[in-house]
Coordinates of C-alpha atoms in Angstrom, one line a residue:
Chain A
X1 CA 53.7 64.7 -60.7
X2 CA 50.3 65.7 -60.3
X3 CA 49.0 62.7 -59.0
X4 CA 52.4 62.1 -56.0
X5 CA 51.5 65.6 -54.5
X6 CA 48.6 67.4 -55.4
X7 CA 45.8 65.1 -54.1
X8 CA 46.9 63.9 -50.1
X9 CA 43.3 63.3 -48.2
X10 CA 45.7 62.4 -45.2
X11 CA 47.8 65.8 -44.9
X12 CA 44.8 67.9 -43.0
X13 CA 41.5 66.0 -42.5
X14 CA 41.1 62.6 -41.0
X15 CA 41.1 60.0 -43.4
X16 CA 41.4 56.1 -42.9
X17 CA 45.7 55.9 -41.8
X18 CA 44.7 58.8 -39.7
X19 CA 41.8 56.8 -37.8
X20 CA 44.3 54.0 -37.5
X21 CA 47.1 56.2 -35.8
X22 CA 44.8 57.3 -33.5
X23 CA 44.7 54.0 -31.6
X24 CA 47.9 55.7 -30.1
X25 CA 45.9 59.0 -29.4
X26 CA 46.2 61.6 -32.2
X27 CA 47.3 64.6 -29.7
X28 CA 50.4 62.1 -28.4
X29 CA 50.9 61.3 -31.8
X30 CA 51.2 65.3 -33.0
X31 CA 53.1 66.0 -29.9
X32 CA 55.5 64.0 -30.6
X33 CA 56.2 65.2 -34.2
X34 CA 56.3 68.7 -33.1
X35 CA 59.1 67.4 -30.9
X36 CA 60.5 65.1 -33.8
X37 CA 60.5 68.2 -36.0
X38 CA 63.0 70.5 -33.7
X39 CA 64.7 67.2 -33.2
X40 CA 65.4 67.1 -37.3
X41 CA 65.7 71.1 -37.3
X42 CA 68.4 70.9 -34.7
X43 CA 72.0 70.9 -36.6
X44 CA 70.2 73.3 -39.0
X45 CA 69.2 75.6 -35.9
X46 CA 71.9 75.9 -34.1
X47 CA 74.1 76.6 -37.8
X48 CA 71.4 79.2 -37.9
X49 CA 72.0 80.7 -34.7
X50 CA 75.5 80.0 -34.6
X51 CA 77.3 80.5 -37.9
X52 CA 74.9 82.7 -39.3
X53 CA 72.2 84.8 -37.0
X54 CA 74.8 85.7 -34.0
X55 CA 77.6 86.3 -36.4
X56 CA 75.2 89.0 -38.3
X57 CA 74.4 90.6 -35.7
X58 CA 78.1 91.1 -34.2
X59 CA 78.8 92.1 -37.9
X60 CA 76.5 95.1 -37.9
X61 CA 77.7 96.0 -34.1
X62 CA 81.2 95.5 -35.6
X63 CA 80.6 98.1 -38.2
X64 CA 79.9 100.6 -35.7
X65 CA 83.2 100.1 -34.0
X66 CA 87.1 100.6 -34.8
X67 CA 87.6 96.8 -34.2
X68 CA 90.8 95.5 -36.0
X69 CA 91.4 92.1 -33.9
X70 CA 94.3 92.4 -32.0
X71 CA 92.8 94.5 -29.6
X72 CA 90.1 92.7 -27.1
X73 CA 86.9 92.9 -27.2
X74 CA 86.6 95.1 -24.1
X75 CA 88.6 97.5 -25.6
X76 CA 86.7 98.4 -28.9
X77 CA 86.2 101.8 -29.6
X78 CA 82.2 102.7 -30.6
X79 CA 82.5 105.0 -33.3
X80 CA 78.9 105.3 -34.1
X81 CA 78.2 105.9 -38.2
X82 CA 82.3 107.0 -38.5
X83 CA 82.8 103.9 -40.6
X84 CA 79.7 104.6 -43.2
X85 CA 81.0 108.3 -43.5
X86 CA 84.1 107.5 -44.5
X87 CA 83.0 104.6 -47.1
X88 CA 80.6 107.6 -48.3
X89 CA 82.7 110.2 -48.4
X90 CA 86.4 110.2 -47.5
X91 CA 87.4 106.7 -49.0
X92 CA 87.6 106.8 -52.6
X93 CA 89.3 103.6 -53.2
X94 CA 85.6 102.8 -51.6
X95 CA 84.0 103.9 -54.8
X96 CA 86.5 102.7 -57.3
X97 CA 86.0 99.3 -55.9
X98 CA 82.1 100.1 -56.3
X99 CA 82.3 101.5 -60.1
X100 CA 84.8 98.3 -60.6
X101 CA 82.6 95.8 -59.8
X102 CA 79.4 97.5 -61.2
X103 CA 81.6 98.1 -64.6
X104 CA 82.0 94.5 -64.5
X105 CA 78.5 93.5 -63.6
X106 CA 77.3 95.7 -66.7
X107 CA 79.3 93.9 -69.1
X108 CA 80.2 90.4 -68.0
X109 CA 76.5 89.6 -67.3
X110 CA 74.7 90.7 -70.4
X111 CA 77.7 89.4 -72.4
X112 CA 77.7 86.2 -70.8
X113 CA 73.7 85.7 -71.0
X114 CA 73.8 86.6 -74.6
X115 CA 76.2 83.8 -75.0
X116 CA 74.5 81.6 -73.2
X117 CA 70.8 81.9 -75.0
X118 CA 72.8 81.7 -78.5
X119 CA 74.4 78.6 -77.8
X120 CA 71.4 77.4 -76.4
X121 CA 69.2 78.1 -79.5
X122 CA 71.7 76.3 -81.5
X123 CA 71.6 73.2 -79.0
X124 CA 67.6 73.4 -78.8
X125 CA 67.0 70.7 -81.5
X126 CA 67.3 67.5 -80.4
X127 CA 70.0 65.4 -82.9
X128 CA 73.1 63.1 -82.2
X129 CA 76.0 64.4 -80.1
X130 CA 74.6 67.0 -78.9
X131 CA 74.7 65.5 -75.2
X132 CA 78.4 66.2 -75.7
X133 CA 78.6 69.8 -76.9
X134 CA 76.3 70.7 -73.7
X135 CA 78.9 68.6 -71.6
X136 CA 81.4 70.8 -73.3
X137 CA 80.4 73.8 -73.1
X138 CA 79.1 73.4 -69.2
X139 CA 83.1 72.6 -68.4
X140 CA 84.1 76.0 -68.0
X141 CA 81.8 76.6 -65.6
X142 CA 82.2 73.8 -63.7
X143 CA 85.6 74.1 -63.2
X144 CA 84.4 77.9 -62.7
X145 CA 85.7 80.1 -59.5
X146 CA 89.0 77.6 -59.3
X147 CA 92.4 79.3 -58.4
X148 CA 93.7 76.7 -61.3
X149 CA 91.5 78.2 -64.3
X150 CA 92.3 82.0 -63.0
X151 CA 96.0 81.0 -63.2
X152 CA 95.9 79.9 -66.7
X153 CA 93.5 83.0 -67.4
X154 CA 96.2 85.2 -66.3
X155 CA 99.0 83.2 -68.3
X156 CA 97.0 83.4 -71.1
X157 CA 96.7 87.2 -71.4
X158 CA 100.1 87.8 -70.0
X159 CA 102.9 89.4 -72.8
X160 CA 103.9 85.8 -74.1
X161 CA 100.7 84.1 -73.5
X162 CA 98.9 81.7 -75.7
X163 CA 96.5 85.0 -76.7
X164 CA 99.2 87.1 -78.2
X165 CA 100.5 84.0 -80.4
X166 CA 97.2 83.9 -81.7
X167 CA 97.0 87.7 -82.4
X168 CA 100.4 87.5 -84.2
X169 CA 99.1 84.5 -86.9
X170 CA 97.2 87.6 -88.0
X171 CA 99.9 90.0 -87.5
X172 CA 98.7 91.8 -84.5
X173 CA 101.1 92.9 -82.0
X174 CA 99.5 91.8 -78.6
X175 CA 100.3 93.2 -75.2
X176 CA 100.6 91.7 -71.7
X177 CA 96.7 92.7 -71.4
X178 CA 96.8 91.3 -67.3
X179 CA 99.3 94.3 -67.0
X180 CA 97.8 97.4 -68.5
X181 CA 95.1 98.7 -66.1
X182 CA 93.1 99.6 -69.3
X183 CA 92.6 95.7 -70.1
X184 CA 92.9 93.6 -66.7
X185 CA 89.7 94.2 -66.0
X186 CA 88.2 93.0 -69.7
X187 CA 90.7 89.6 -69.1
X188 CA 88.1 89.0 -66.3
X189 CA 85.1 90.0 -67.9
X190 CA 86.2 87.2 -70.9
X191 CA 86.9 84.7 -68.5
X192 CA 83.3 85.0 -67.3
X193 CA 82.2 85.1 -70.3
X194 CA 83.8 82.2 -71.3
X195 CA 81.9 80.7 -68.1
X196 CA 78.5 80.7 -70.0
X197 CA 77.4 77.1 -69.7
X198 CA 76.0 77.4 -66.7
X199 CA 73.2 80.0 -67.5
X200 CA 72.9 77.9 -71.1
X201 CA 72.2 74.9 -69.5
X202 CA 69.4 76.9 -68.1
X203 CA 68.4 78.0 -70.9
X204 CA 68.4 74.8 -72.6
X205 CA 65.9 73.3 -70.1
X206 CA 63.3 76.3 -70.3
X207 CA 63.3 76.1 -74.1
X208 CA 62.5 72.8 -73.8
X209 CA 59.0 74.2 -72.4
X210 CA 57.9 76.0 -74.9
X211 CA 55.1 74.4 -76.5
X212 CA 55.8 74.1 -80.2
X213 CA 52.4 75.0 -81.5
X214 CA 53.0 78.5 -80.8
X215 CA 55.8 78.0 -83.7
X216 CA 53.1 76.0 -85.9
X217 CA 50.8 78.9 -85.0
X218 CA 53.6 81.8 -85.5
X219 CA 54.7 80.5 -88.4
X220 CA 50.7 79.6 -89.8
X221 CA 50.4 83.7 -89.3
X222 CA 53.2 84.3 -91.5
X223 CA 55.9 85.4 -88.9
X224 CA 59.8 84.7 -89.9
X225 CA 62.1 83.2 -87.6
X226 CA 62.9 86.5 -86.5
X227 CA 59.6 87.4 -85.6
X228 CA 59.2 84.3 -83.9
X229 CA 62.2 84.3 -81.7
X230 CA 60.8 88.3 -80.8
X231 CA 57.3 87.2 -80.1
X232 CA 57.2 83.5 -79.1
X233 CA 60.9 82.4 -77.7
X234 CA 61.6 85.3 -75.8
X235 CA 58.4 86.0 -73.9
X236 CA 58.4 82.2 -73.3
X237 CA 61.5 82.1 -72.0
X238 CA 61.1 85.8 -70.1
X239 CA 60.7 83.6 -66.4
X240 CA 63.7 82.3 -67.5
X241 CA 65.8 84.8 -68.6
X242 CA 64.9 86.6 -65.0
X243 CA 65.8 83.6 -62.7
X244 CA 69.6 83.9 -65.0
X245 CA 70.0 87.8 -65.1
X246 CA 68.9 87.7 -61.1
X247 CA 71.3 84.7 -60.3
X248 CA 74.3 85.8 -62.5
X249 CA 74.0 89.2 -61.6
X250 CA 74.5 88.5 -57.9
X251 CA 77.1 86.3 -58.8
X252 CA 79.0 88.9 -60.8
X253 CA 78.7 90.9 -58.3
X254 CA 80.5 88.7 -56.0
X255 CA 83.6 87.8 -57.9
X256 CA 86.9 87.4 -56.2
X257 CA 89.3 84.7 -57.3
X258 CA 89.8 85.8 -60.7
X259 CA 90.8 89.5 -59.3
X260 CA 92.7 87.8 -56.7
X261 CA 94.8 85.9 -58.6
X262 CA 95.2 87.9 -61.3
X263 CA 96.6 91.4 -58.9
X264 CA 98.4 88.6 -56.6
X265 CA 95.5 89.9 -53.9
X266 CA 96.2 93.9 -54.5
X267 CA 93.3 94.7 -57.1
X268 CA 96.2 95.8 -59.6
X269 CA 97.3 97.0 -61.6
X270 CA 96.5 100.3 -60.8
X271 CA 93.8 99.0 -59.0
X272 CA 92.0 98.1 -61.8
X273 CA 90.6 94.8 -60.8
X274 CA 89.5 96.0 -57.6
X275 CA 86.5 94.4 -57.2
X276 CA 84.4 95.4 -54.0
X277 CA 84.4 91.8 -52.2
X278 CA 88.7 92.0 -52.8
X279 CA 88.5 95.2 -51.4
X280 CA 86.6 94.3 -48.5
X281 CA 88.7 91.3 -48.1
X282 CA 92.1 93.3 -48.0
X283 CA 90.2 95.7 -45.6
X284 CA 89.4 93.1 -43.2
X285 CA 92.5 91.0 -43.2
X286 CA 95.3 92.4 -44.8
X287 CA 94.8 95.8 -43.1
X288 CA 92.9 94.3 -39.9
X289 CA 90.3 97.4 -40.2
X290 CA 87.2 94.4 -39.7
X291 CA 85.1 97.2 -38.3
X292 CA 85.6 98.9 -41.0
X293 CA 85.0 95.9 -43.3
X294 CA 81.9 94.7 -41.4
X295 CA 80.4 98.1 -42.8
X296 CA 81.4 97.6 -46.3
X297 CA 79.5 94.1 -46.0
X298 CA 76.3 95.2 -44.6
X299 CA 76.3 97.7 -47.0
X300 CA 77.1 95.1 -49.5
X301 CA 74.3 93.0 -48.3
X302 CA 71.9 96.0 -48.6
X303 CA 72.9 96.2 -51.9
X304 CA 72.4 93.0 -53.0
X305 CA 69.1 93.5 -51.4
X306 CA 68.2 96.7 -53.6
X307 CA 69.2 95.2 -56.7
X308 CA 67.2 91.8 -56.0
X309 CA 64.0 93.8 -55.0
X310 CA 64.6 96.1 -58.3
X311 CA 64.6 93.2 -60.3
X312 CA 61.6 91.8 -59.1
X313 CA 59.3 94.6 -59.2
X314 CA 60.6 95.8 -62.9
X315 CA 60.0 91.9 -63.6
X316 CA 56.6 92.2 -63.7
X317 CA 56.9 94.4 -67.0
X318 CA 58.5 92.0 -69.0
X319 CA 58.1 88.5 -67.5
X320 CA 55.4 86.2 -68.6
X321 CA 54.5 83.4 -67.0
X322 CA 52.1 81.0 -68.8
X323 CA 50.0 79.8 -66.3
X324 CA 48.9 83.4 -66.3
X325 CA 49.8 83.7 -62.5
X326 CA 51.1 87.3 -61.3
X327 CA 54.5 86.7 -59.0
Chain B
X1 CA 52.2 56.1 -60.0
X2 CA 53.4 57.4 -63.7
X3 CA 50.8 59.7 -64.7
X4 CA 51.3 61.3 -68.4
X5 CA 49.6 64.1 -67.9
X6 CA 48.6 65.2 -71.9
X7 CA 50.1 68.8 -71.5
X8 CA 52.7 70.5 -73.5
X9 CA 55.6 69.4 -71.6
X10 CA 54.7 66.2 -71.8
X11 CA 58.2 64.9 -74.1
X12 CA 56.8 64.7 -77.5
X13 CA 59.4 62.0 -79.5
X14 CA 59.3 63.6 -83.3
X15 CA 60.6 67.3 -83.5
X16 CA 57.0 68.4 -85.3
X17 CA 58.0 71.8 -86.6
X18 CA 60.5 69.6 -88.6
X19 CA 59.0 70.5 -91.9
X20 CA 56.9 74.0 -91.2
X21 CA 60.3 75.4 -89.8
X22 CA 63.4 74.6 -91.8
X23 CA 66.1 73.9 -89.6
X24 CA 67.9 75.6 -92.5
X25 CA 71.5 74.4 -92.8
X26 CA 72.3 71.6 -90.1
X27 CA 76.0 71.9 -91.5
X28 CA 76.5 75.6 -90.9
X29 CA 74.6 75.2 -87.4
X30 CA 77.7 72.3 -86.6
X31 CA 80.5 74.4 -88.2
X32 CA 79.6 77.0 -85.7
X33 CA 79.0 74.7 -82.8
X34 CA 82.8 73.1 -83.4
X35 CA 84.0 76.6 -83.7
X36 CA 82.3 77.6 -80.2
X37 CA 84.2 74.6 -79.0
X38 CA 87.8 75.2 -80.1
X39 CA 87.0 78.6 -78.4
X40 CA 85.9 76.9 -75.0
X41 CA 88.6 74.2 -74.9
X42 CA 91.5 76.3 -76.4
X43 CA 92.2 77.2 -72.7
X44 CA 92.4 74.1 -71.2
X45 CA 93.7 72.1 -74.1
X46 CA 96.4 75.0 -73.5
X47 CA 97.0 74.8 -70.1
X48 CA 97.5 70.8 -70.4
X49 CA 99.9 71.2 -73.1
X50 CA 101.8 73.9 -71.4
X51 CA 102.2 71.9 -68.1
X52 CA 103.9 69.2 -70.5
X53 CA 106.7 71.6 -72.0
X54 CA 110.0 71.9 -70.9
X55 CA 111.1 75.0 -69.3
X56 CA 112.9 76.1 -72.4
X57 CA 109.9 75.4 -74.9
X58 CA 107.1 77.6 -72.6
X59 CA 109.6 80.3 -73.1
X60 CA 110.0 79.9 -76.9
X61 CA 107.2 77.7 -78.1
X62 CA 103.6 79.4 -77.6
X63 CA 101.9 76.7 -79.4
X64 CA 99.2 74.9 -78.0
X65 CA 101.2 71.5 -77.2
X66 CA 104.6 70.8 -77.0
X67 CA 107.1 69.5 -79.5
X68 CA 108.5 67.2 -77.1
X69 CA 106.3 66.0 -73.9
X70 CA 108.3 66.2 -70.7
X71 CA 106.7 65.2 -67.0
X72 CA 109.4 67.0 -65.6
X73 CA 106.8 69.7 -64.1
X74 CA 104.9 67.7 -62.8
X75 CA 107.7 65.8 -60.6
X76 CA 109.4 69.7 -59.9
X77 CA 105.6 71.1 -58.5
X78 CA 105.1 67.8 -56.5
X79 CA 108.1 68.1 -54.6
X80 CA 107.8 72.4 -54.3
X81 CA 107.0 74.3 -51.4
X82 CA 109.0 72.7 -48.4
X83 CA 106.1 70.1 -47.3
X84 CA 105.2 69.1 -50.7
X85 CA 102.2 69.1 -52.7
X86 CA 100.7 66.2 -52.1
X87 CA 100.0 67.1 -48.5
X88 CA 98.4 70.2 -49.8
X89 CA 96.1 67.4 -51.6
X90 CA 95.6 65.1 -48.8
X91 CA 94.1 68.2 -46.6
X92 CA 91.7 69.2 -49.6
X93 CA 90.7 66.0 -49.8
X94 CA 90.0 65.4 -46.2
X95 CA 88.3 68.8 -46.2
X96 CA 85.9 68.1 -49.4
X97 CA 85.0 64.3 -48.2
X98 CA 84.0 65.7 -45.1
X99 CA 82.6 68.6 -45.8
X100 CA 80.2 65.7 -48.3
X101 CA 79.4 64.1 -45.3
X102 CA 78.8 67.4 -43.4
X103 CA 76.4 68.4 -46.0
X104 CA 74.7 65.3 -46.5
X105 CA 74.1 64.3 -43.5
X106 CA 72.5 67.8 -41.8
X107 CA 70.7 69.0 -44.6
X108 CA 69.1 65.6 -45.1
X109 CA 68.1 65.8 -41.3
X110 CA 66.6 69.3 -42.0
X111 CA 65.0 68.9 -45.0
X112 CA 63.2 66.1 -43.5
X113 CA 62.1 67.8 -40.6
X114 CA 60.8 71.0 -43.2
X115 CA 59.3 68.3 -46.0
X116 CA 57.9 65.7 -44.0
X117 CA 57.1 67.3 -40.1
X118 CA 54.4 69.1 -39.0
X119 CA 55.5 71.5 -35.9
X120 CA 55.4 75.0 -34.6
X121 CA 56.5 77.9 -36.5
X122 CA 57.8 75.5 -39.9
X123 CA 56.8 78.2 -42.2
X124 CA 58.5 80.6 -40.2
X125 CA 61.4 78.5 -40.3
X126 CA 61.7 77.8 -43.6
X127 CA 61.1 81.3 -44.9
X128 CA 64.4 81.5 -43.2
X129 CA 66.0 79.3 -44.5
X130 CA 65.2 80.6 -48.1
X131 CA 66.5 83.9 -47.0
X132 CA 69.8 82.8 -45.9
X133 CA 70.0 81.3 -49.6
X134 CA 70.6 84.8 -50.6
X135 CA 73.2 86.0 -47.6
X136 CA 76.4 86.5 -49.6
X137 CA 79.6 84.3 -47.6
X138 CA 81.6 88.0 -47.9
X139 CA 79.2 89.4 -45.6
X140 CA 79.7 87.0 -42.8
X141 CA 83.4 86.2 -43.3
X142 CA 84.9 88.7 -40.9
X143 CA 82.0 88.0 -37.6
X144 CA 82.9 84.1 -37.9
X145 CA 86.7 84.5 -38.4
X146 CA 86.4 86.4 -35.2
X147 CA 83.8 83.9 -33.3
X148 CA 86.0 81.3 -34.7
X149 CA 89.4 82.9 -33.6
X150 CA 87.9 83.4 -30.3
X151 CA 87.3 79.7 -29.8
X152 CA 90.7 79.3 -30.6
X153 CA 89.7 77.1 -33.7
X154 CA 91.7 79.4 -36.1
X155 CA 95.0 78.0 -36.7
X156 CA 94.2 75.5 -33.5
X157 CA 95.1 72.2 -32.8
X158 CA 93.0 71.1 -36.0
X159 CA 92.8 74.3 -38.3
X160 CA 89.8 72.7 -40.3
X161 CA 87.1 73.0 -37.9
X162 CA 86.2 77.0 -39.2
X163 CA 85.4 75.2 -42.5
X164 CA 83.4 72.1 -41.4
X165 CA 81.9 73.2 -38.7
X166 CA 79.1 75.1 -40.6
X167 CA 79.0 72.3 -42.9
X168 CA 78.2 69.9 -40.6
X169 CA 75.4 72.5 -39.2
X170 CA 73.7 72.7 -42.5
X171 CA 73.8 76.5 -43.4
X172 CA 74.3 75.4 -47.0
X173 CA 70.8 76.2 -47.7
X174 CA 70.9 75.7 -51.4
X175 CA 71.3 71.7 -50.4
X176 CA 68.4 72.0 -47.7
X177 CA 66.4 73.2 -50.1
X178 CA 67.2 71.1 -53.0
X179 CA 66.5 67.9 -50.8
X180 CA 63.0 69.4 -49.3
X181 CA 61.8 69.8 -53.3
X182 CA 63.6 65.6 -53.7
X183 CA 61.4 64.7 -50.9
X184 CA 57.9 66.8 -51.6
X185 CA 57.8 63.9 -54.7
X186 CA 58.3 60.9 -52.8
X187 CA 54.2 59.8 -52.1
X188 CA 53.2 60.5 -48.9
X189 CA 51.5 57.3 -48.8
X190 CA 54.5 55.5 -47.9
X191 CA 54.6 57.5 -44.8
X192 CA 51.6 56.5 -44.2
X193 CA 52.4 52.5 -44.6
X194 CA 55.0 53.3 -42.8
X195 CA 53.1 54.7 -39.8
X196 CA 50.6 52.3 -39.9
X197 CA 53.2 49.7 -39.2
X198 CA 53.9 51.5 -36.4
X199 CA 57.0 53.7 -37.2
X200 CA 57.3 57.2 -35.5
X201 CA 58.7 60.1 -37.1
X202 CA 62.6 58.4 -37.0
X203 CA 61.1 54.6 -38.0
X204 CA 60.0 56.8 -41.5
X205 CA 62.8 58.9 -41.7
X206 CA 64.7 55.8 -41.3
X207 CA 63.0 53.5 -43.7
X208 CA 61.3 55.6 -46.2
X209 CA 63.1 59.1 -46.5
X210 CA 66.6 58.0 -46.2
X211 CA 67.1 55.1 -48.3
X212 CA 64.3 57.0 -51.1
X213 CA 66.9 60.0 -51.0
X214 CA 69.3 58.7 -52.5
X215 CA 69.7 60.8 -55.8
X216 CA 69.4 64.1 -53.7
X217 CA 71.9 62.7 -51.5
X218 CA 74.2 61.6 -54.9
X219 CA 73.9 65.2 -56.1
X220 CA 74.1 67.0 -52.8
X221 CA 77.6 65.0 -52.5
X222 CA 79.0 65.7 -55.9
X223 CA 78.3 69.4 -55.7
X224 CA 79.2 69.5 -52.4
X225 CA 82.7 67.9 -53.4
X226 CA 83.4 70.0 -56.4
X227 CA 82.2 73.6 -54.8
X228 CA 84.8 72.8 -51.7
X229 CA 87.4 71.4 -53.8
X230 CA 87.3 74.6 -56.0
X231 CA 86.5 77.2 -53.1
X232 CA 89.2 79.8 -52.6
X233 CA 87.7 82.4 -50.0
X234 CA 87.1 80.5 -46.8
X235 CA 90.0 78.7 -47.5
X236 CA 91.9 81.4 -48.3
X237 CA 90.7 83.7 -44.6
X238 CA 90.9 80.3 -42.5
X239 CA 94.2 78.7 -43.0
X240 CA 97.3 80.4 -42.0
X241 CA 100.2 77.8 -42.1
X242 CA 101.7 76.4 -44.6
X243 CA 101.6 72.6 -44.0
X244 CA 97.3 73.0 -43.4
X245 CA 97.2 74.4 -47.1
X246 CA 94.7 73.0 -49.1
X247 CA 95.5 73.0 -53.0
X248 CA 93.9 76.4 -54.5
X249 CA 95.6 78.3 -51.5
X250 CA 98.7 76.3 -52.0
X251 CA 98.5 77.3 -55.8
X252 CA 98.7 81.0 -54.9
X253 CA 102.4 80.5 -53.6
X254 CA 103.4 80.1 -57.5
X255 CA 102.2 83.4 -58.2
X256 CA 103.5 84.6 -55.4
X257 CA 107.3 83.9 -56.8
X258 CA 106.7 84.3 -60.4
X259 CA 110.1 83.8 -61.4
X260 CA 109.8 82.4 -65.1
X261 CA 111.1 78.8 -63.4
X262 CA 107.9 78.3 -62.0
X263 CA 105.8 78.7 -64.7
X264 CA 106.0 75.0 -65.7
X265 CA 105.5 73.5 -62.0
X266 CA 102.5 76.0 -61.2
X267 CA 100.7 74.5 -64.8
X268 CA 101.4 71.0 -63.8
X269 CA 99.8 71.5 -60.4
X270 CA 97.1 73.4 -61.7
X271 CA 96.6 70.4 -63.7
X272 CA 96.2 67.9 -61.3
X273 CA 94.6 70.5 -59.4
X274 CA 91.3 69.8 -61.7
X275 CA 91.6 66.7 -62.3
X276 CA 89.6 65.2 -59.8
X277 CA 86.8 67.6 -60.9
X278 CA 87.2 67.3 -64.4
X279 CA 86.5 63.1 -63.2
X280 CA 83.7 64.0 -61.6
X281 CA 82.3 65.6 -64.7
X282 CA 83.1 63.1 -67.1
X283 CA 81.4 60.2 -64.6
X284 CA 78.6 62.5 -64.0
X285 CA 78.4 64.1 -66.8
X286 CA 74.6 63.2 -67.5
X287 CA 73.5 63.6 -64.0
X288 CA 75.4 67.1 -63.5
X289 CA 73.4 69.0 -66.4
X290 CA 70.5 67.4 -65.3
X291 CA 71.0 68.2 -61.5
X292 CA 71.1 72.0 -62.9
X293 CA 68.2 71.9 -65.1
X294 CA 66.1 70.6 -62.2
X295 CA 67.2 73.3 -59.9
X296 CA 69.0 76.0 -61.3
X297 CA 72.6 75.2 -59.4
X298 CA 75.5 77.5 -60.3
X299 CA 78.0 75.4 -61.2

């Protein structure tokens, strides 16, 4: 690893290979490489411009209009900040969607990470069959956001679904969880937590990096397993915890499929599963208020940027990099 | 070429802490793990079980497995919704396979430029590429929809263009990044050797980078396929005609008709829809898990 990447004399200064190349003239070669760079990059550049950058600018513009796809572009009305004003002051369902999404992320993400870390600790030691467990736990994450899985989930928490039949074994009478506004979002949280496999695999990779000498030193100093976990595992794992936290939070905010399936695209029952992205979809593609939906999208983008920035600025205080490097 | 660095991350074969840190009760740990496996697998087994129950049993027997296995839901589901589910599977397969091709080609080209070629503004473009990694698709969906619709591609002669064009233009920054990381590990001496033999940037790409990038290409292909097969949001937005539907969009038709008689076929088609992903999982389990290990892929 170290040998293949670091010492590379030909990269900058003139090496022996470079001397050979200079037979054709170094300037010419560099020129052709610069050209080739853009040739190879061209699909990406076209994509960046056509599918990403221009649409972003378009959506920024549309967020100040009342565009509804049916009226031609030439007749689009500029409404200034009206969409943003409506969002923040006059649209209770928008704020409701924000609350639903934040609640979902605040509860589901920590629980999912806790489950992932707990199971990773159980799987951390090498023994026969550990790979099988790892694969089985990862399976739900892989099937992940599929509609099929959401369908199964909704039916499992129905009135006569599998969950209630389990409860009845213990003499508990269940209820139609997914139709209950107080419980519909919770069933979605359980679905999210159930998919703890992806962060678990990343935790496992992190645990492998913790030097065993640290545990030995700690136990020589008389630290019990709990103390070892607190003073060795957690700090050494903090970069991986950080990584998973950022990733899962952003993912949590974007949850769409399960909420769509559970509510048949409405965000019900009684808006209890009206996630932000579902609200955006309904606004743009059901109500055809694409200008307003664009404004929502931009606030969403800014919110995610702010959350990421907050994570990175607070991360300094609790994320330890073993090479002592500040990030 | 293989170098073993004498640091902590070198694999140490024996568990050196086994004596100091008594692993305690391996039996207890195993029991806990088996219990978790049961919880994790229960919904999946229940899904398969329900799909094999008769209509009557679905209502009366909420148990995990049917008393009598009946394939009726599969035949009923397969011929559902006028055009039949086979059509939806074909559509999904086509979209997924073309996405695999598009992602592999375009991301490989971009990654080669970023990883190996020197050109003006490379650093800036690379930063932009990393920036697009964080961009949620929900931000772009409305203007992309408008754009593709204005171009007459939404619901056009071949309605899958809005789904495929971005994939052929390397917009999935994650794969570009993955391949860049991979190519950085390919020894530059090989480039230099090829260069001495008179190869230009294209020759180096063709004869060195392309053949050596196979592992990265395979990883990209597997994840492209699975993600596209499972994707719902974009397919929901861009596909409007029943005969163009992909499997995830078609599955939601069942929810629209939540009559009791649809539950069995709905489960049967759900099981079938997960089958390709499951088979990939079985075939590439080790690779998938390692792929995430090294790159932090979200499944």
